[in-house]
Amino acid sequence: IPDFIVNKARATFCLEPAGDTPGRKSLSDSITFGCIPVLFSELSDDTSPWHWLEWKDRARILVPRDDFVADRIDLNELFKTMPPKLLKIMKNTLKEKARQFQYSLDDDQRDGIRIILDNLVRIATNKVKQGLCGY
């Protein structure tokens, strides 16, 4: 097993700085392994809205990048002062919802592919009802 997988599975928090694209694979890996993602970019925070749905605020930390870079936020202090009850909620949320960030080889009614397909059907159905698509 690669070290990064072992490290993410053991860690409580996984730092997810913005990369080449806002929706980095590392973010999905962190969520899948139950590691609370710590984001530093609004763009990263806005990725995958269909996957996050209503539970994003219970499963990630968003740190203002400018404050962090200017040394106004000490991550160690932030992590140490988080209430244990909140950490438990975040870990349980990730455990319950992580499959929404996975793409299964088999037909899985709760994986990321199903989330995307269900939302595309919903949007198309609404457009047809509104007369925005010709059938």
Tab-separated table of C-alpha atoms in Angstrom:
chain	number	residue	atom	x	y	z
A	1	ILE	CA	0.000	0.000	0.000
A	2	PRO	CA	1.478	3.390	-0.973
A	3	ASP	CA	2.568	5.627	1.915
A	4	PHE	CA	0.172	8.432	0.981
A	5	ILE	CA	-2.794	6.082	1.419
A	6	VAL	CA	-1.583	4.891	4.805
A	7	ASN	CA	-0.907	8.489	5.888
A	8	LYS	CA	-4.321	9.749	4.800
A	9	ALA	CA	-6.073	6.818	6.482
A	10	ARG	CA	-4.238	7.511	9.770
A	11	ALA	CA	-4.493	11.311	9.722
A	12	THR	CA	-7.288	13.394	11.196
A	13	PHE	CA	-6.680	16.390	8.904
A	14	CYS	CA	-5.376	16.459	5.325
A	15	LEU	CA	-4.130	19.757	3.930
A	16	GLU	CA	-5.509	20.356	0.439
A	17	PRO	CA	-3.923	23.475	-1.047
A	18	ALA	CA	-5.120	24.581	-4.453
A	19	GLY	CA	-3.377	22.694	-7.234
A	20	ASP	CA	-3.381	22.807	-11.012
A	21	THR	CA	-7.157	22.443	-10.906
A	22	PRO	CA	-9.592	23.229	-8.078
A	23	GLY	CA	-10.929	19.660	-7.979
A	24	ARG	CA	-7.783	17.726	-7.186
A	25	LYS	CA	-7.739	13.941	-6.886
A	26	SER	CA	-6.114	14.345	-3.486
A	27	LEU	CA	-9.315	15.928	-2.157
A	28	SER	CA	-11.346	12.875	-3.167
A	29	ASP	CA	-8.674	10.611	-1.687
A	30	SER	CA	-8.814	12.459	1.638
A	31	ILE	CA	-12.591	12.230	1.799
A	32	THR	CA	-12.576	8.565	0.810
A	33	PHE	CA	-10.058	7.703	3.537
A	34	GLY	CA	-11.960	9.658	6.198
A	35	CYS	CA	-9.383	12.411	6.549
A	36	ILE	CA	-10.955	15.835	7.138
A	37	PRO	CA	-9.900	18.003	4.186
A	38	VAL	CA	-8.479	21.419	5.001
A	39	LEU	CA	-9.035	23.677	2.011
A	40	PHE	CA	-7.333	27.004	1.328
A	41	SER	CA	-9.224	28.112	-1.760
A	42	GLU	CA	-12.818	29.150	-2.414
A	43	LEU	CA	-12.421	27.541	-5.856
A	44	SER	CA	-11.547	24.203	-4.287
A	45	ASP	CA	-14.429	24.609	-1.881
A	46	ASP	CA	-16.851	25.190	-4.772
A	47	THR	CA	-15.901	22.038	-6.700
A	48	SER	CA	-18.168	19.004	-6.878
A	49	PRO	CA	-21.358	20.609	-5.530
A	50	TRP	CA	-23.434	17.569	-6.486
A	51	HIS	CA	-21.092	15.291	-4.542
A	52	TRP	CA	-20.968	17.490	-1.422
A	53	LEU	CA	-24.672	18.278	-1.372
A	54	GLU	CA	-25.824	19.622	1.999
A	55	TRP	CA	-23.103	17.986	4.111
A	56	LYS	CA	-20.003	19.942	3.061
A	57	ASP	CA	-19.988	22.180	6.145
A	58	ARG	CA	-19.921	19.088	8.364
A	59	ALA	CA	-16.979	17.476	6.610
A	60	ARG	CA	-14.307	20.013	5.698
A	61	ILE	CA	-12.449	23.048	7.020
A	62	LEU	CA	-12.029	26.138	4.859
A	63	VAL	CA	-9.054	28.289	5.877
A	64	PRO	CA	-8.783	31.750	4.320
A	65	ARG	CA	-5.624	31.473	2.211
A	66	ASP	CA	-4.533	35.097	2.626
A	67	ASP	CA	-4.772	34.879	6.426
A	68	PHE	CA	-2.826	31.626	6.444
A	69	VAL	CA	-0.073	32.951	4.157
A	70	ALA	CA	0.178	36.129	6.278
A	71	ASP	CA	0.691	33.939	9.395
A	72	ARG	CA	-2.561	35.101	10.995
A	73	ILE	CA	-3.772	31.512	11.295
A	74	ASP	CA	-1.806	28.820	13.095
A	75	LEU	CA	-3.123	25.481	11.873
A	76	ASN	CA	-1.782	23.581	14.882
A	77	GLU	CA	-3.686	25.921	17.214
A	78	LEU	CA	-6.791	25.669	15.075
A	79	PHE	CA	-6.691	21.883	15.133
A	80	LYS	CA	-5.951	21.664	18.873
A	81	THR	CA	-8.866	23.947	19.752
A	82	MET	CA	-11.494	22.097	17.739
A	83	PRO	CA	-14.102	20.586	20.041
A	84	PRO	CA	-13.987	16.764	20.113
A	85	LYS	CA	-17.746	16.668	19.434
A	86	LEU	CA	-17.229	18.613	16.185
A	87	LEU	CA	-14.389	16.308	15.110
A	88	LYS	CA	-16.623	13.305	15.735
A	89	ILE	CA	-19.414	14.843	13.634
A	90	MET	CA	-16.956	15.544	10.807
A	91	LYS	CA	-15.423	12.053	10.859
A	92	ASN	CA	-18.850	10.391	11.015
A	93	THR	CA	-20.109	12.527	8.130
A	94	LEU	CA	-17.113	11.527	6.004
A	95	LYS	CA	-17.605	7.881	6.885
A	96	GLU	CA	-21.269	8.035	5.916
A	97	LYS	CA	-20.926	10.127	2.727
A	98	ALA	CA	-17.487	9.318	1.274
A	99	ARG	CA	-18.883	6.970	-1.377
A	100	GLN	CA	-20.313	10.001	-3.147
A	101	PHE	CA	-16.722	10.881	-4.092
A	102	GLN	CA	-15.854	7.381	-5.327
A	103	TYR	CA	-16.420	5.981	-8.803
A	104	SER	CA	-17.287	2.294	-8.548
A	105	LEU	CA	-16.670	-0.285	-11.246
A	106	ASP	CA	-19.946	-1.990	-10.337
A	107	ASP	CA	-23.386	-0.415	-10.367
A	108	ASP	CA	-23.488	1.479	-7.075
A	109	GLN	CA	-26.551	3.578	-6.290
A	110	ARG	CA	-24.568	5.832	-3.943
A	111	ASP	CA	-21.306	6.506	-5.802
A	112	GLY	CA	-20.148	9.630	-7.648
A	113	ILE	CA	-21.272	8.392	-11.058
A	114	ARG	CA	-24.819	7.869	-9.781
A	115	ILE	CA	-24.789	11.342	-8.181
A	116	ILE	CA	-23.785	12.920	-11.511
A	117	LEU	CA	-26.270	10.905	-13.587
A	118	ASP	CA	-29.167	11.584	-11.214
A	119	ASN	CA	-28.467	15.317	-11.295
A	120	LEU	CA	-28.183	15.391	-15.085
A	121	VAL	CA	-31.548	13.617	-15.378
A	122	ARG	CA	-33.082	16.079	-12.897
A	123	ILE	CA	-31.764	19.092	-14.824
A	124	ALA	CA	-32.855	17.691	-18.209
A	125	THR	CA	-36.317	16.862	-16.862
A	126	ASN	CA	-36.709	20.393	-15.508
A	127	LYS	CA	-35.636	21.901	-18.839
A	128	VAL	CA	-38.155	19.760	-20.724
A	129	LYS	CA	-40.918	20.782	-18.269
A	130	GLN	CA	-39.986	24.443	-18.821
A	131	GLY	CA	-40.110	23.999	-22.598
A	132	LEU	CA	-36.387	24.681	-22.967
A	133	CYS	CA	-35.692	21.400	-24.803
A	134	GLY	CA	-37.493	20.184	-27.879
A	135	TYR	CA	-39.125	16.757	-27.763
